[in-house]
PDB file of C-alpha atoms in Angstrom:
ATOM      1  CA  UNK W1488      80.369  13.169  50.327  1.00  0.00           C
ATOM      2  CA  UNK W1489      81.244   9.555  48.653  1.00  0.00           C
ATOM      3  CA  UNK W1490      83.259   8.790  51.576  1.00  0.00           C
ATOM      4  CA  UNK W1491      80.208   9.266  53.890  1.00  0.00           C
ATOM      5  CA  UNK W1492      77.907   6.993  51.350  1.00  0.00           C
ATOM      6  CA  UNK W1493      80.120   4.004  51.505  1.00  0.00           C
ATOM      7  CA  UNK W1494      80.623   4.020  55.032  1.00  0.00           C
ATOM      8  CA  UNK W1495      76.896   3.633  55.341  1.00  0.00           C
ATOM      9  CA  UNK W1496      76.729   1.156  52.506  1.00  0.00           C
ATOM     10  CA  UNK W1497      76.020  -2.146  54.035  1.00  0.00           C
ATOM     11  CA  UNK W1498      78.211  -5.244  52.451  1.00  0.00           C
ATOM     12  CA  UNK W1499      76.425  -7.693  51.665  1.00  0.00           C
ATOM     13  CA  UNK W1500      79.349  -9.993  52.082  1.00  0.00           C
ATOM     14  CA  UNK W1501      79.980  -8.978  55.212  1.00  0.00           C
ATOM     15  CA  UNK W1502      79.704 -11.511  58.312  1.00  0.00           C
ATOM     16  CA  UNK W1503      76.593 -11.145  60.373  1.00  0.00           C
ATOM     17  CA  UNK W1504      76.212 -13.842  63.421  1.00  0.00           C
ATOM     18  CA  UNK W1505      72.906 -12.762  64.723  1.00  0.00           C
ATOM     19  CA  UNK W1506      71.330 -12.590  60.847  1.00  0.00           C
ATOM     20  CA  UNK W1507      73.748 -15.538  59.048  1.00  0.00           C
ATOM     21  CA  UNK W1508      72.598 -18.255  62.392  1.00  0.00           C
ATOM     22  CA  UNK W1509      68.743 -17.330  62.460  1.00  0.00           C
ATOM     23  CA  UNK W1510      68.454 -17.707  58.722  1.00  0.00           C
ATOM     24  CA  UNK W1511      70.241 -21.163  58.991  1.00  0.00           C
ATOM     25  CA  UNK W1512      68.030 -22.245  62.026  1.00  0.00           C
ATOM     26  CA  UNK W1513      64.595 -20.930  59.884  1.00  0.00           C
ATOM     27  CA  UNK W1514      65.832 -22.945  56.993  1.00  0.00           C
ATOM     28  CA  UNK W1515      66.899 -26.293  59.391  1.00  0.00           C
ATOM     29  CA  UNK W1516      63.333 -25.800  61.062  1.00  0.00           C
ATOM     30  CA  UNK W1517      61.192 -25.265  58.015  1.00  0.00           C
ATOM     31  CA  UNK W1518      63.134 -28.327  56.467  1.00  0.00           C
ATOM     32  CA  UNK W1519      62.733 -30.681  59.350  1.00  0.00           C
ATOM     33  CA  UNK W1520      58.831 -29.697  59.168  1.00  0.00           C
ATOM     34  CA  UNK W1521      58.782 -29.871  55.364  1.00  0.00           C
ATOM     35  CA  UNK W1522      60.932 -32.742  54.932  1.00  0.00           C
ATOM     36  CA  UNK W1523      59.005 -34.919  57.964  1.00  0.00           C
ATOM     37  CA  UNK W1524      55.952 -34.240  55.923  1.00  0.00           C
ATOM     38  CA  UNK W1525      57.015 -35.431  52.132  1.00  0.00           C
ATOM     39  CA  UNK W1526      59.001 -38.252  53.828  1.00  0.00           C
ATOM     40  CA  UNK W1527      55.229 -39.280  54.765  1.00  0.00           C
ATOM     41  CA  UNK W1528      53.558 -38.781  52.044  1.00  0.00           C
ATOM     42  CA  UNK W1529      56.532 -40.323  49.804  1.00  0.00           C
ATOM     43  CA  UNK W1530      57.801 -43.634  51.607  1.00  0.00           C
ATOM     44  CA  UNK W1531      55.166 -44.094  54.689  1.00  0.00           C
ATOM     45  CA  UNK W1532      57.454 -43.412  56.795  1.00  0.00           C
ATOM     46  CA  UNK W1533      56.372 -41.603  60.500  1.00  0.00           C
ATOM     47  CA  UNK W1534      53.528 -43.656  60.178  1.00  0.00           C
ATOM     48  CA  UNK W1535      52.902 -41.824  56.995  1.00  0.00           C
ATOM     49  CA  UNK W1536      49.891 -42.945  54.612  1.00  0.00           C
ATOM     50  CA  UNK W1537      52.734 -43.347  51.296  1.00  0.00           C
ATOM     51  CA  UNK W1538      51.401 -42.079  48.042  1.00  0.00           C
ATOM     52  CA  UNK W1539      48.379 -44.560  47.469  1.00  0.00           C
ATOM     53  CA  UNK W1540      46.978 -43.300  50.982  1.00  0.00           C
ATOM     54  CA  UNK W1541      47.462 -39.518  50.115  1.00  0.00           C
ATOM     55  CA  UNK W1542      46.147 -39.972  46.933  1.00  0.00           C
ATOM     56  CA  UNK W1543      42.604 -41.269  48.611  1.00  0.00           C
ATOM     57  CA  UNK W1544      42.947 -38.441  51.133  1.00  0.00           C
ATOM     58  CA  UNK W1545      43.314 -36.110  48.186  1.00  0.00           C
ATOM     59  CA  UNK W1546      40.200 -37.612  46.648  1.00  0.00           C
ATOM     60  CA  UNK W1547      38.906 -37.223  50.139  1.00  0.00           C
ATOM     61  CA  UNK W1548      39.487 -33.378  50.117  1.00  0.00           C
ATOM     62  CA  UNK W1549      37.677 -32.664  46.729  1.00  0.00           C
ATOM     63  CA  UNK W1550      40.617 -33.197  44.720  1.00  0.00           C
ATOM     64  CA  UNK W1551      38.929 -35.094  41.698  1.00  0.00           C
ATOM     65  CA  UNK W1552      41.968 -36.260  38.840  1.00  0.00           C
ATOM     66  CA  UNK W1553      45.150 -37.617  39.193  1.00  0.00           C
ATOM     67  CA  UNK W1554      45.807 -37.757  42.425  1.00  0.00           C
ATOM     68  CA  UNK W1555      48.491 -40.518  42.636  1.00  0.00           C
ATOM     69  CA  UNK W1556      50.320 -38.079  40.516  1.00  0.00           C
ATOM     70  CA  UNK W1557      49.404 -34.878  42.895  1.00  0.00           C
ATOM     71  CA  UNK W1558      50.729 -36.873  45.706  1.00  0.00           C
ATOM     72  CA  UNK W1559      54.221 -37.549  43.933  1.00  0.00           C
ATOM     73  CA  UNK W1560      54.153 -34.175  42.625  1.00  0.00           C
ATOM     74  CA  UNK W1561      53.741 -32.741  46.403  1.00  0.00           C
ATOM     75  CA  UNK W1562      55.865 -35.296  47.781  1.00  0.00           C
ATOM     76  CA  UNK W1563      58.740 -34.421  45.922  1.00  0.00           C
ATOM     77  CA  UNK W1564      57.930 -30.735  46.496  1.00  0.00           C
ATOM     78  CA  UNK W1565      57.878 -30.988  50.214  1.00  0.00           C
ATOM     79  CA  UNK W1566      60.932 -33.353  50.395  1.00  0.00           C
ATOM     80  CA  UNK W1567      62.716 -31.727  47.664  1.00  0.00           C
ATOM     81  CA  UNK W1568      62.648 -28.366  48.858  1.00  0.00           C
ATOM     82  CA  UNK W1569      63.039 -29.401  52.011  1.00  0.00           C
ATOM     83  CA  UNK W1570      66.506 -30.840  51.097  1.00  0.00           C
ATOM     84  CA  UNK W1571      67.316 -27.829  49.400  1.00  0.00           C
ATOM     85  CA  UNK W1572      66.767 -25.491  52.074  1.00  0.00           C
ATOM     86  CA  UNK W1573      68.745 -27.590  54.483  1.00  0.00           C
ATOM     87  CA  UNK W1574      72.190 -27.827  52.354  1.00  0.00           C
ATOM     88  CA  UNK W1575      71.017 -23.960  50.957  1.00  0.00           C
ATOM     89  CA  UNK W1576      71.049 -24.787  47.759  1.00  0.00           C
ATOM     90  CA  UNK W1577      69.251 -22.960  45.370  1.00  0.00           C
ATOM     91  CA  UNK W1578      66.944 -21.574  47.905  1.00  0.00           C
ATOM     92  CA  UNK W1579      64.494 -19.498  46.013  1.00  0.00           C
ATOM     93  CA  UNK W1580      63.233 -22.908  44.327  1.00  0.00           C
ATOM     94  CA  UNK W1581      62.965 -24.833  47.688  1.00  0.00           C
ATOM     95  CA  UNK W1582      61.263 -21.875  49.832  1.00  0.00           C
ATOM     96  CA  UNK W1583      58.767 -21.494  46.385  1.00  0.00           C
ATOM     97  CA  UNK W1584      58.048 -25.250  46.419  1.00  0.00           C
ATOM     98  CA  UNK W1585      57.520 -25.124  49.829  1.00  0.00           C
ATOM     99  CA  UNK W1586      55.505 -22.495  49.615  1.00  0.00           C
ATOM    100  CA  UNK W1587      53.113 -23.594  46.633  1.00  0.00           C
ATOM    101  CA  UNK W1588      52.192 -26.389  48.831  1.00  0.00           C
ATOM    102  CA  UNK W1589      51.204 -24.906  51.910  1.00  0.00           C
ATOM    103  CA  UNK W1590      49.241 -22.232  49.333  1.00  0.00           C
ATOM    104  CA  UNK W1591      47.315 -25.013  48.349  1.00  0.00           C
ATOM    105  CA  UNK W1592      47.318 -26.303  51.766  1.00  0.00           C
ATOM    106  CA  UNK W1593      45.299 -23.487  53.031  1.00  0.00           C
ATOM    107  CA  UNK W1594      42.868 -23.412  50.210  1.00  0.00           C
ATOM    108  CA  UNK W1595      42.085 -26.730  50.451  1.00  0.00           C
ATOM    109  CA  UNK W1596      41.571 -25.967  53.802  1.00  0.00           C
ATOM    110  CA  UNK W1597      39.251 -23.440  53.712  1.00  0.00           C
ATOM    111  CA  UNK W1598      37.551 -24.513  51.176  1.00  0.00           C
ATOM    112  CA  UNK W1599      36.637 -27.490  53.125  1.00  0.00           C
ATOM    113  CA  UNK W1600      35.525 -24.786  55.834  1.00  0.00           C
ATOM    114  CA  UNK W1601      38.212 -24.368  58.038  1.00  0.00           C
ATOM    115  CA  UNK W1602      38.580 -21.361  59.852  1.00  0.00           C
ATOM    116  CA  UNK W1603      41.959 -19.360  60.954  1.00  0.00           C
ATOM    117  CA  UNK W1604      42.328 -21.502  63.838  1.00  0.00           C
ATOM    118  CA  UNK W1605      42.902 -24.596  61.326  1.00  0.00           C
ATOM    119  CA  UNK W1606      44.862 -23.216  59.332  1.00  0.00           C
ATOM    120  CA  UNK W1607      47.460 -21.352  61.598  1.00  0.00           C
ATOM    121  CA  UNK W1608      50.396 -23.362  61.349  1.00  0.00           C
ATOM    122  CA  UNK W1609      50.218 -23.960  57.575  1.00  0.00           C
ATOM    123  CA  UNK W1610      49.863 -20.238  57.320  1.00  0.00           C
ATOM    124  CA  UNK W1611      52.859 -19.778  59.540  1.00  0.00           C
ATOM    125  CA  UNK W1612      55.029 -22.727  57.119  1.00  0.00           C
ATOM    126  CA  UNK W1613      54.169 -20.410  54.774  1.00  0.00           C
ATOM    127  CA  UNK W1614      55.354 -17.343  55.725  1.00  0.00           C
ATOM    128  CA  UNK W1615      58.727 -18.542  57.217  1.00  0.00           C
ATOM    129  CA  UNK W1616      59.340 -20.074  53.521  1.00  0.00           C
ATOM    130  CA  UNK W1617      58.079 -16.581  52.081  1.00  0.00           C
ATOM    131  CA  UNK W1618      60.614 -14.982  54.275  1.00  0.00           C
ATOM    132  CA  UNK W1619      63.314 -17.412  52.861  1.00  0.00           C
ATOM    133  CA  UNK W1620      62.655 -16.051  49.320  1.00  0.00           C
ATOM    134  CA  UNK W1621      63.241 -12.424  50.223  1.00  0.00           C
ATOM    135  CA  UNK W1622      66.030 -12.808  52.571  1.00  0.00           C
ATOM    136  CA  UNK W1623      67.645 -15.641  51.316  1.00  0.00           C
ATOM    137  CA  UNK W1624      69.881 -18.841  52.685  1.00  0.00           C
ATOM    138  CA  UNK W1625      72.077 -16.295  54.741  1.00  0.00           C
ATOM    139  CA  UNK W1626      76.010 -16.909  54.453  1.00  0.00           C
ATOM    140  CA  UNK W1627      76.247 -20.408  56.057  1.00  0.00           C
ATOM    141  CA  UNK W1628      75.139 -22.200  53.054  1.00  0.00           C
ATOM    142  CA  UNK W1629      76.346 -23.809  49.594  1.00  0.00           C
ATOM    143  CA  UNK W1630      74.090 -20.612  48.003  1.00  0.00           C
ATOM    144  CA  UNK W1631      76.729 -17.974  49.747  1.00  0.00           C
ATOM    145  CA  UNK W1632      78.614 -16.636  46.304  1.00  0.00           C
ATOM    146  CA  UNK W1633      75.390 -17.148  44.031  1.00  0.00           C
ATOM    147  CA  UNK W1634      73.477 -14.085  42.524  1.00  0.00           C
ATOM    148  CA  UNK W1635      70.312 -14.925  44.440  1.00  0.00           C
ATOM    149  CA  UNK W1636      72.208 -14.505  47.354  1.00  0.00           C
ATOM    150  CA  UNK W1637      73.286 -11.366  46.835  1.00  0.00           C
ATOM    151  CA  UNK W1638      69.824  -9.790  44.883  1.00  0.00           C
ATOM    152  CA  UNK W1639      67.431 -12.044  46.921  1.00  0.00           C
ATOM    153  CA  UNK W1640      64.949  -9.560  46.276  1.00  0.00           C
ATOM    154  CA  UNK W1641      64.200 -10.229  42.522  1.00  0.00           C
ATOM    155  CA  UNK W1642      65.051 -13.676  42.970  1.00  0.00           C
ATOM    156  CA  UNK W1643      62.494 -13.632  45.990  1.00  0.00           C
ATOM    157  CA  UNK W1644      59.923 -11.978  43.812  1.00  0.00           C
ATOM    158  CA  UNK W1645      60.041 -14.759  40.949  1.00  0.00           C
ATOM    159  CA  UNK W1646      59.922 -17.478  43.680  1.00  0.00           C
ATOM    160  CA  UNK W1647      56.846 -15.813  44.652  1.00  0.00           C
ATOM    161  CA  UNK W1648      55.153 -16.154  41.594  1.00  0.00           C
ATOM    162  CA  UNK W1649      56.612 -19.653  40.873  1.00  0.00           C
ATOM    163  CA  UNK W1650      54.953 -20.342  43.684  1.00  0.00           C
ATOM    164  CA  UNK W1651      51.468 -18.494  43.010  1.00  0.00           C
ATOM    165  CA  UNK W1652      51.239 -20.187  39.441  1.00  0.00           C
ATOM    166  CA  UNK W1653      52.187 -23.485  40.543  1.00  0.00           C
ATOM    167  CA  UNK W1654      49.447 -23.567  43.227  1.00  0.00           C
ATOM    168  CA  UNK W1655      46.927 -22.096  40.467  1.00  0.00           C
ATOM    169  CA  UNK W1656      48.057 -24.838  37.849  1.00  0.00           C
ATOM    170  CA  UNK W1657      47.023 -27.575  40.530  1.00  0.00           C
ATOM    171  CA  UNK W1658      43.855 -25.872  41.592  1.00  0.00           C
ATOM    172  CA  UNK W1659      42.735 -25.565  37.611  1.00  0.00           C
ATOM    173  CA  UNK W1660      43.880 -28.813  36.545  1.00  0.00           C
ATOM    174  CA  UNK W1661      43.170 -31.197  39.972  1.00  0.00           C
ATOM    175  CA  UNK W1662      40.264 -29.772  41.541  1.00  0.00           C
TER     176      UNK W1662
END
């Protein structure tokens, strides 16, 4: 009866092509996306508006304090995690930072009275980095022999709310 358990018993060290390549290619795509975007907002470049400019567009979107210091802060998120999910390393806290922001994204968003339709493709960023924190960086990445590899549930679960209280702490304390 053991014998027959075991042979069932995936292992989660075990090579898997089809699973170990799409989790690198989510986590190139979502970092090219990410990265583009906090490269913007951070140096100006891709005809980016910098920090000063995101700041006023923040003020523009009914953010009312600090936002020179909301733009580093989600500057540094979105390039930052970005980074981090490229190299996987330490991939729960780049898919959660990625995450906060586009949670705040879509607030923002339809708060200012956008409808599904606007807010699509942030919800989609979103979910991809979501899926990241319950699957993990997959075995082609620096996170391979790490704990949150192998348990990426848990580790998924306090991304999650890393991710919820982060984008609650900026709503309360910038809106």
């Amino acid at each position: 009866m053991l014998a027959d358990v075991e042979e069932t018993t995936p292992e989660p060290d075990r090579w898997h092509a089809g699973l170990d390549i799409g989790l690198l290619v989510l986590r190139l795509g979502l970092a090219m996306v990410m990265g583009a975007h906090g490269l913007q907002k951070l140096f100006g470049l891709f005809d980016g508006p910098g920090i000063g400019g995101f700041a006023d567009a923040l003020s523009g979107m009914g953010y009312t304090g600090q936002t020179t210091l909301l733009s580093w802060i989600t500057a540094l998120a979105e390039t930052g995690g970005a980074l981090l999910l490229a190299i996987g390393l330490f991939t729960p806290l780049g898919a959660a930072a990625i995450l906060g922001v586009t949670i705040n994204i879509v607030i923002t968003k339809f708060q200012g009275g956008a409808g599904y339709f606007e807010t699509e493709l942030e919800l989609l960023v979103g979910v991809a980095a979501l899926t990241l924190l319950f699957t993990g960086a997959g075995r082609i990445a620096v996170d391979k022999n790490t704990p949150w590899r192998r348990k990426p549930g848990a580790f998924g679960l306090f991304g999650l709310l890393l991710a919820v209280a982060a984008s609650i702490v900026v709503i309360v304390m910038f809106r």
